[in-house]
Every structure is written in C-alpha cells, then in structure tokens.
Amino acid sequence: MALLSLLLGASAMVDHTPATAKDFGVLGETFPIIETDLLLAIEQRLRHMESTGQFAALNEQMKAKAIARVKRPLPVAGLSSAISKRSWLHDPSVVVDNDIKDTKGNLIALAGQRVNPMQFVRLSQDLVFVDGDNKAEVDWAVRNWSALKSKIIFVSGSPFEEMKPHQRRFFFDQGGQLVGKFGIKHTPATVVAEGELLRVTEHVLKGGRQ
C-alpha cells in the first residue's frame, strides 16, 4: 500500500500541459546547396577546347611527341663506353611456370623444371649492342657484323636515322631489358652462342677501331 501511494503521488506531480514550439527568428543567412556535375563540367571544357581549336592543337602535340619517341626512344640508363675488355658466359636457362609442349603435343618440359632454350633453339644471329649516338661504335658494328650474321641493337640514339645511310635495319633495346638480362654495363658489347651457353663480351675501341 505504501508503494502504491508513492506512485499515485508521483503521477499527480507530472505536468500535463501540452508542449508548444517557439520561433527564435533567423540566426544567419542561408544558401541553397549547389553541386556541379563533374562529367558535365568536363564535357563543357572539352567542347570549348574543340570549338577554339585547342583540342586539335593538343592532339597534334601528342602525336608529334609520340612519333619523336618512336624515332628516338629513351636511352638505356647506366651504360657507358667500355674502357677495359670483359667477357663471360651467360646461362640462359629458366624455370618454366607451365608445362611446355611442341606443335604435336609432345611434352618438352614440366612446370617447375629448369630448361635451357639453347637445347632446342639455336641463336641464329649474334647480338651487337652499341651506343647509336657514338659514330665509332656504329661504324665498328656495321663493319664487323653483316645483316645476315647479326642484329645491331641500339641502347641510345635513333635507329631510324641510321638505317638509310647504312642501308640496313637496326633495333633498340627498349627499357634495357636485354642488356639487363645479360649483365652488360658497357658498349659496344656482343652476345654470341657458345655451345649451350652465351658468350657476352664488352669490347674496347681505340681510335674508333678495334
């Protein structure tokens, strides 16, 4: 009974007056949220560039740069002319990731097996690496290696500019992948088959001739 009396007393003390909202006025200036459509902005910019000729000019600049890069690729970094002769044997063996079969389906190598490609394919041409901006190196390579016997590979310079005067095809070691694989640090250098290995040699030119 005491607990019931306490609850009834507390209920009588509750204020049942309905709540009302109050207007405190405007406290600051407000603005609508405006979000620009990014794709629309890009489209408008492209249309403006097209109408003013900027787009065509930009395309021509990019085209010219691409052609120039093809004609004269970035030189391979970290190479210099040889001042002492070096020669070593390179083992071209690799570990294959997948089973290798010939055209008839015969198994040549299992995945994970170490394989020397020289056991199956011979290096038909010598590889000759030169600095294409060094006339002595280019002349030396052309004089000593025929187009049938070798591939002359530039690590710097423009192979296209040298093709016409020498009347033969030249190549370029893009990104230095080949010289990096063979460990070449100086030019001119040659890679020649020697049995199932490759003989790598850095040559020294004296007075423009070896």
PDB file of C-alpha atoms in Angstrom:
ATOM      1  CA  MET A   1       0.000   0.000   0.000  1.00  0.00           C
ATOM      2  CA  ALA A   2       2.851   2.366   0.810  1.00  0.00           C
ATOM      3  CA  LEU A   3       4.373   1.739  -2.645  1.00  0.00           C
ATOM      4  CA  LEU A   4       1.005   2.368  -4.359  1.00  0.00           C
ATOM      5  CA  SER A   5       0.563   5.668  -2.516  1.00  0.00           C
ATOM      6  CA  LEU A   6       4.041   6.776  -3.597  1.00  0.00           C
ATOM      7  CA  LEU A   7       3.341   6.012  -7.278  1.00  0.00           C
ATOM      8  CA  LEU A   8      -0.009   7.871  -7.183  1.00  0.00           C
ATOM      9  CA  GLY A   9       1.658  10.907  -5.620  1.00  0.00           C
ATOM     10  CA  ALA A  10       4.345  10.991  -8.298  1.00  0.00           C
ATOM     11  CA  SER A  11       1.698  10.767 -11.049  1.00  0.00           C
ATOM     12  CA  ALA A  12      -0.118  13.753  -9.639  1.00  0.00           C
ATOM     13  CA  MET A  13       3.057  15.830  -9.816  1.00  0.00           C
ATOM     14  CA  VAL A  14       3.500  15.301 -13.615  1.00  0.00           C
ATOM     15  CA  ASP A  15       2.782  18.459 -15.701  1.00  0.00           C
ATOM     16  CA  HIS A  16       0.252  17.559 -18.438  1.00  0.00           C
ATOM     17  CA  THR A  17       0.422  20.976 -20.112  1.00  0.00           C
ATOM     18  CA  PRO A  18       0.788  20.456 -23.936  1.00  0.00           C
ATOM     19  CA  ALA A  19       4.231  21.442 -25.368  1.00  0.00           C
ATOM     20  CA  THR A  20       4.448  24.398 -27.749  1.00  0.00           C
ATOM     21  CA  ALA A  21       7.172  25.364 -30.342  1.00  0.00           C
ATOM     22  CA  LYS A  22       8.814  28.772 -30.236  1.00  0.00           C
ATOM     23  CA  ASP A  23      10.156  30.854 -33.173  1.00  0.00           C
ATOM     24  CA  PHE A  24      13.601  32.224 -32.363  1.00  0.00           C
ATOM     25  CA  GLY A  25      13.895  34.130 -35.658  1.00  0.00           C
ATOM     26  CA  VAL A  26      16.659  33.905 -38.332  1.00  0.00           C
ATOM     27  CA  LEU A  27      20.080  33.462 -36.786  1.00  0.00           C
ATOM     28  CA  GLY A  28      22.127  33.674 -40.041  1.00  0.00           C
ATOM     29  CA  GLU A  29      21.910  33.845 -43.818  1.00  0.00           C
ATOM     30  CA  THR A  30      21.347  30.517 -45.568  1.00  0.00           C
ATOM     31  CA  PHE A  31      22.193  29.452 -49.111  1.00  0.00           C
ATOM     32  CA  PRO A  32      20.892  26.656 -51.346  1.00  0.00           C
ATOM     33  CA  ILE A  33      23.285  23.676 -51.910  1.00  0.00           C
ATOM     34  CA  ILE A  34      24.519  23.682 -55.484  1.00  0.00           C
ATOM     35  CA  GLU A  35      26.749  20.775 -56.660  1.00  0.00           C
ATOM     36  CA  THR A  36      28.250  20.988 -60.164  1.00  0.00           C
ATOM     37  CA  ASP A  37      28.068  17.776 -62.195  1.00  0.00           C
ATOM     38  CA  LEU A  38      31.718  16.796 -62.749  1.00  0.00           C
ATOM     39  CA  LEU A  39      31.029  14.975 -66.009  1.00  0.00           C
ATOM     40  CA  LEU A  40      29.053  17.960 -67.304  1.00  0.00           C
ATOM     41  CA  ALA A  41      31.924  20.285 -66.410  1.00  0.00           C
ATOM     42  CA  ILE A  42      34.406  18.063 -68.256  1.00  0.00           C
ATOM     43  CA  GLU A  43      32.126  17.878 -71.299  1.00  0.00           C
ATOM     44  CA  GLN A  44      31.740  21.664 -71.374  1.00  0.00           C
ATOM     45  CA  ARG A  45      35.513  22.085 -71.123  1.00  0.00           C
ATOM     46  CA  LEU A  46      36.125  19.639 -73.991  1.00  0.00           C
ATOM     47  CA  ARG A  47      33.514  21.359 -76.158  1.00  0.00           C
ATOM     48  CA  HIS A  48      35.190  24.700 -75.502  1.00  0.00           C
ATOM     49  CA  MET A  49      38.605  23.290 -76.406  1.00  0.00           C
ATOM     50  CA  GLU A  50      37.174  21.771 -79.576  1.00  0.00           C
ATOM     51  CA  SER A  51      35.445  24.984 -80.651  1.00  0.00           C
ATOM     52  CA  THR A  52      38.566  27.100 -80.064  1.00  0.00           C
ATOM     53  CA  GLY A  53      40.956  24.680 -81.792  1.00  0.00           C
ATOM     54  CA  GLN A  54      42.791  23.818 -78.565  1.00  0.00           C
ATOM     55  CA  PHE A  55      41.753  20.184 -78.810  1.00  0.00           C
ATOM     56  CA  ALA A  56      43.190  19.772 -82.310  1.00  0.00           C
ATOM     57  CA  ALA A  57      46.409  21.527 -81.293  1.00  0.00           C
ATOM     58  CA  LEU A  58      46.762  19.249 -78.258  1.00  0.00           C
ATOM     59  CA  ASN A  59      46.247  16.173 -80.442  1.00  0.00           C
ATOM     60  CA  GLU A  60      48.952  17.341 -82.835  1.00  0.00           C
ATOM     61  CA  GLN A  61      51.364  17.934 -79.946  1.00  0.00           C
ATOM     62  CA  MET A  62      50.726  14.465 -78.529  1.00  0.00           C
ATOM     63  CA  LYS A  63      51.106  12.931 -81.995  1.00  0.00           C
ATOM     64  CA  ALA A  64      54.392  14.740 -82.583  1.00  0.00           C
ATOM     65  CA  LYS A  65      55.740  13.628 -79.190  1.00  0.00           C
ATOM     66  CA  ALA A  66      54.730  10.005 -79.858  1.00  0.00           C
ATOM     67  CA  ILE A  67      56.445   9.999 -83.262  1.00  0.00           C
ATOM     68  CA  ALA A  68      59.585  11.599 -81.788  1.00  0.00           C
ATOM     69  CA  ARG A  69      59.682   8.972 -79.006  1.00  0.00           C
ATOM     70  CA  VAL A  70      59.380   6.155 -81.537  1.00  0.00           C
ATOM     71  CA  LYS A  71      62.142   7.608 -83.706  1.00  0.00           C
ATOM     72  CA  ARG A  72      64.384   8.298 -80.715  1.00  0.00           C
ATOM     73  CA  PRO A  73      63.490   6.138 -77.687  1.00  0.00           C
ATOM     74  CA  LEU A  74      64.682   6.948 -74.189  1.00  0.00           C
ATOM     75  CA  PRO A  75      68.322   5.885 -73.827  1.00  0.00           C
ATOM     76  CA  VAL A  76      69.113   2.946 -71.585  1.00  0.00           C
ATOM     77  CA  ALA A  77      70.367   4.363 -68.280  1.00  0.00           C
ATOM     78  CA  GLY A  78      73.612   3.379 -66.570  1.00  0.00           C
ATOM     79  CA  LEU A  79      75.665   2.416 -69.647  1.00  0.00           C
ATOM     80  CA  SER A  80      78.988   3.861 -70.779  1.00  0.00           C
ATOM     81  CA  SER A  81      81.748   3.144 -73.305  1.00  0.00           C
ATOM     82  CA  ALA A  82      83.993   0.216 -72.375  1.00  0.00           C
ATOM     83  CA  ILE A  83      87.492   1.122 -71.163  1.00  0.00           C
ATOM     84  CA  SER A  84      88.542  -2.481 -70.482  1.00  0.00           C
ATOM     85  CA  LYS A  85      87.531  -5.708 -72.154  1.00  0.00           C
ATOM     86  CA  ARG A  86      85.272  -8.076 -70.226  1.00  0.00           C
ATOM     87  CA  SER A  87      83.991 -11.473 -71.298  1.00  0.00           C
ATOM     88  CA  TRP A  88      81.863 -14.076 -69.526  1.00  0.00           C
ATOM     89  CA  LEU A  89      79.458 -16.950 -70.139  1.00  0.00           C
ATOM     90  CA  HIS A  90      75.735 -16.479 -69.587  1.00  0.00           C
ATOM     91  CA  ASP A  91      73.415 -19.398 -68.873  1.00  0.00           C
ATOM     92  CA  PRO A  92      70.017 -18.636 -70.470  1.00  0.00           C
ATOM     93  CA  SER A  93      68.234 -21.390 -68.534  1.00  0.00           C
ATOM     94  CA  VAL A  94      64.861 -20.524 -66.978  1.00  0.00           C
ATOM     95  CA  VAL A  95      62.380 -22.272 -64.690  1.00  0.00           C
ATOM     96  CA  VAL A  96      59.108 -22.737 -66.593  1.00  0.00           C
ATOM     97  CA  ASP A  97      55.797 -21.905 -64.922  1.00  0.00           C
ATOM     98  CA  ASN A  98      53.662 -24.244 -67.028  1.00  0.00           C
ATOM     99  CA  ASP A  99      54.066 -27.458 -68.977  1.00  0.00           C
ATOM    100  CA  ILE A 100      55.557 -26.818 -72.421  1.00  0.00           C
ATOM    101  CA  LYS A 101      54.563 -28.903 -75.427  1.00  0.00           C
ATOM    102  CA  ASP A 102      55.608 -28.806 -79.066  1.00  0.00           C
ATOM    103  CA  THR A 103      53.222 -28.342 -82.003  1.00  0.00           C
ATOM    104  CA  LYS A 104      52.457 -32.077 -81.982  1.00  0.00           C
ATOM    105  CA  GLY A 105      51.528 -32.118 -78.311  1.00  0.00           C
ATOM    106  CA  ASN A 106      54.730 -33.809 -77.161  1.00  0.00           C
ATOM    107  CA  LEU A 107      55.820 -32.768 -73.684  1.00  0.00           C
ATOM    108  CA  ILE A 108      59.055 -30.759 -73.717  1.00  0.00           C
ATOM    109  CA  ALA A 109      59.239 -29.582 -70.111  1.00  0.00           C
ATOM    110  CA  LEU A 110      57.202 -29.899 -66.926  1.00  0.00           C
ATOM    111  CA  ALA A 111      56.118 -26.935 -64.817  1.00  0.00           C
ATOM    112  CA  GLY A 112      58.871 -26.078 -62.335  1.00  0.00           C
ATOM    113  CA  GLN A 113      61.571 -27.687 -64.477  1.00  0.00           C
ATOM    114  CA  ARG A 114      64.735 -25.730 -65.309  1.00  0.00           C
ATOM    115  CA  VAL A 115      65.124 -25.540 -69.074  1.00  0.00           C
ATOM    116  CA  ASN A 116      67.883 -24.224 -71.297  1.00  0.00           C
ATOM    117  CA  PRO A 117      66.263 -22.942 -74.530  1.00  0.00           C
ATOM    118  CA  MET A 118      69.601 -23.377 -76.316  1.00  0.00           C
ATOM    119  CA  GLN A 119      68.943 -27.134 -76.186  1.00  0.00           C
ATOM    120  CA  PHE A 120      66.023 -26.636 -78.566  1.00  0.00           C
ATOM    121  CA  VAL A 121      66.646 -23.385 -80.453  1.00  0.00           C
ATOM    122  CA  ARG A 122      69.990 -22.047 -81.589  1.00  0.00           C
ATOM    123  CA  LEU A 123      70.842 -18.358 -81.574  1.00  0.00           C
ATOM    124  CA  SER A 124      70.945 -17.838 -85.323  1.00  0.00           C
ATOM    125  CA  GLN A 125      72.362 -14.298 -85.177  1.00  0.00           C
ATOM    126  CA  ASP A 126      74.878 -12.578 -82.939  1.00  0.00           C
ATOM    127  CA  LEU A 127      73.577  -9.652 -80.883  1.00  0.00           C
ATOM    128  CA  VAL A 128      75.645  -6.465 -81.094  1.00  0.00           C
ATOM    129  CA  PHE A 129      74.851  -3.660 -78.655  1.00  0.00           C
ATOM    130  CA  VAL A 130      76.044  -0.130 -79.458  1.00  0.00           C
ATOM    131  CA  ASP A 131      75.517   3.485 -78.459  1.00  0.00           C
ATOM    132  CA  GLY A 132      73.762   4.835 -81.546  1.00  0.00           C
ATOM    133  CA  ASP A 133      74.993   8.351 -80.786  1.00  0.00           C
ATOM    134  CA  ASN A 134      78.596   7.115 -80.907  1.00  0.00           C
ATOM    135  CA  LYS A 135      79.582   7.009 -84.589  1.00  0.00           C
ATOM    136  CA  ALA A 136      82.697   4.921 -83.882  1.00  0.00           C
ATOM    137  CA  GLU A 137      80.611   2.179 -82.247  1.00  0.00           C
ATOM    138  CA  VAL A 138      78.040   2.113 -85.050  1.00  0.00           C
ATOM    139  CA  ASP A 139      80.712   2.035 -87.761  1.00  0.00           C
ATOM    140  CA  TRP A 140      82.597  -0.731 -85.923  1.00  0.00           C
ATOM    141  CA  ALA A 141      79.454  -2.852 -85.637  1.00  0.00           C
ATOM    142  CA  VAL A 142      78.464  -2.406 -89.283  1.00  0.00           C
ATOM    143  CA  ARG A 143      81.997  -3.126 -90.457  1.00  0.00           C
ATOM    144  CA  ASN A 144      82.379  -6.355 -88.471  1.00  0.00           C
ATOM    145  CA  TRP A 145      78.838  -7.797 -88.477  1.00  0.00           C
ATOM    146  CA  SER A 146      76.722  -8.246 -91.586  1.00  0.00           C
ATOM    147  CA  ALA A 147      72.939  -8.010 -91.540  1.00  0.00           C
ATOM    148  CA  LEU A 148      72.742 -11.745 -92.169  1.00  0.00           C
ATOM    149  CA  LYS A 149      75.093 -12.613 -89.327  1.00  0.00           C
ATOM    150  CA  SER A 150      73.839 -10.250 -86.637  1.00  0.00           C
ATOM    151  CA  LYS A 151      71.295  -7.885 -85.156  1.00  0.00           C
ATOM    152  CA  ILE A 152      72.723  -4.497 -84.238  1.00  0.00           C
ATOM    153  CA  ILE A 153      70.837  -3.160 -81.237  1.00  0.00           C
ATOM    154  CA  PHE A 154      70.998   0.481 -80.097  1.00  0.00           C
ATOM    155  CA  VAL A 155      70.920   1.415 -76.430  1.00  0.00           C
ATOM    156  CA  SER A 156      70.873   5.132 -77.255  1.00  0.00           C
ATOM    157  CA  GLY A 157      70.283   7.282 -80.313  1.00  0.00           C
ATOM    158  CA  SER A 158      67.895   6.857 -83.231  1.00  0.00           C
ATOM    159  CA  PRO A 159      67.995   3.558 -85.152  1.00  0.00           C
ATOM    160  CA  PHE A 160      65.690   5.102 -87.774  1.00  0.00           C
ATOM    161  CA  GLU A 161      68.120   7.906 -88.596  1.00  0.00           C
ATOM    162  CA  GLU A 162      70.952   5.408 -89.152  1.00  0.00           C
ATOM    163  CA  MET A 163      69.041   2.947 -91.335  1.00  0.00           C
ATOM    164  CA  LYS A 164      69.167   4.985 -94.542  1.00  0.00           C
ATOM    165  CA  PRO A 165      72.889   5.852 -94.594  1.00  0.00           C
ATOM    166  CA  HIS A 166      73.900   2.289 -93.645  1.00  0.00           C
ATOM    167  CA  GLN A 167      71.211   0.586 -95.752  1.00  0.00           C
ATOM    168  CA  ARG A 168      70.324  -1.947 -93.087  1.00  0.00           C
ATOM    169  CA  ARG A 169      67.874  -2.452 -90.256  1.00  0.00           C
ATOM    170  CA  PHE A 170      68.724  -1.537 -86.658  1.00  0.00           C
ATOM    171  CA  PHE A 171      66.925  -2.369 -83.431  1.00  0.00           C
ATOM    172  CA  PHE A 172      66.562  -0.757 -79.990  1.00  0.00           C
ATOM    173  CA  ASP A 173      66.711  -2.314 -76.524  1.00  0.00           C
ATOM    174  CA  GLN A 174      63.579  -0.733 -75.061  1.00  0.00           C
ATOM    175  CA  GLY A 175      63.945  -0.209 -71.329  1.00  0.00           C
ATOM    176  CA  GLY A 176      67.305  -2.007 -71.327  1.00  0.00           C
ATOM    177  CA  GLN A 177      65.659  -5.407 -70.901  1.00  0.00           C
ATOM    178  CA  LEU A 178      68.293  -7.291 -72.905  1.00  0.00           C
ATOM    179  CA  VAL A 179      71.419  -5.605 -71.508  1.00  0.00           C
ATOM    180  CA  GLY A 180      69.953  -6.080 -68.046  1.00  0.00           C
ATOM    181  CA  LYS A 181      69.368  -9.790 -68.681  1.00  0.00           C
ATOM    182  CA  PHE A 182      72.945 -10.307 -69.940  1.00  0.00           C
ATOM    183  CA  GLY A 183      74.570  -8.042 -67.317  1.00  0.00           C
ATOM    184  CA  ILE A 184      76.047  -5.633 -69.880  1.00  0.00           C
ATOM    185  CA  LYS A 185      77.353  -2.363 -68.397  1.00  0.00           C
ATOM    186  CA  HIS A 186      79.439  -1.002 -71.283  1.00  0.00           C
ATOM    187  CA  THR A 187      79.269  -0.753 -75.074  1.00  0.00           C
ATOM    188  CA  PRO A 188      79.975  -1.938 -77.636  1.00  0.00           C
ATOM    189  CA  ALA A 189      79.074  -5.436 -76.492  1.00  0.00           C
ATOM    190  CA  THR A 190      78.308  -8.701 -78.224  1.00  0.00           C
ATOM    191  CA  VAL A 191      76.350 -11.834 -77.351  1.00  0.00           C
ATOM    192  CA  VAL A 192      77.405 -14.962 -79.266  1.00  0.00           C
ATOM    193  CA  ALA A 193      76.300 -18.596 -78.922  1.00  0.00           C
ATOM    194  CA  GLU A 194      78.914 -20.881 -77.412  1.00  0.00           C
ATOM    195  CA  GLY A 195      77.563 -24.408 -77.098  1.00  0.00           C
ATOM    196  CA  GLU A 196      74.504 -24.275 -74.876  1.00  0.00           C
ATOM    197  CA  LEU A 197      75.673 -21.011 -73.274  1.00  0.00           C
ATOM    198  CA  LEU A 198      76.069 -17.434 -74.479  1.00  0.00           C
ATOM    199  CA  ARG A 199      79.399 -15.610 -74.627  1.00  0.00           C
ATOM    200  CA  VAL A 200      78.961 -11.969 -73.582  1.00  0.00           C
ATOM    201  CA  THR A 201      81.837  -9.594 -74.367  1.00  0.00           C
ATOM    202  CA  GLU A 202      82.313  -5.874 -73.794  1.00  0.00           C
ATOM    203  CA  HIS A 203      84.786  -4.566 -76.392  1.00  0.00           C
ATOM    204  CA  VAL A 204      87.196  -1.636 -76.215  1.00  0.00           C
ATOM    205  CA  LEU A 205      87.508   0.605 -79.265  1.00  0.00           C
ATOM    206  CA  LYS A 206      90.747   2.509 -79.791  1.00  0.00           C
ATOM    207  CA  GLY A 207      90.798   5.462 -82.143  1.00  0.00           C
ATOM    208  CA  GLY A 208      87.371   4.482 -83.468  1.00  0.00           C
ATOM    209  CA  ARG A 209      88.640   0.992 -84.430  1.00  0.00           C
ATOM    210  CA  GLN A 210      89.268  -2.180 -82.507  1.00  0.00           C
TER     211      GLN A 210
END
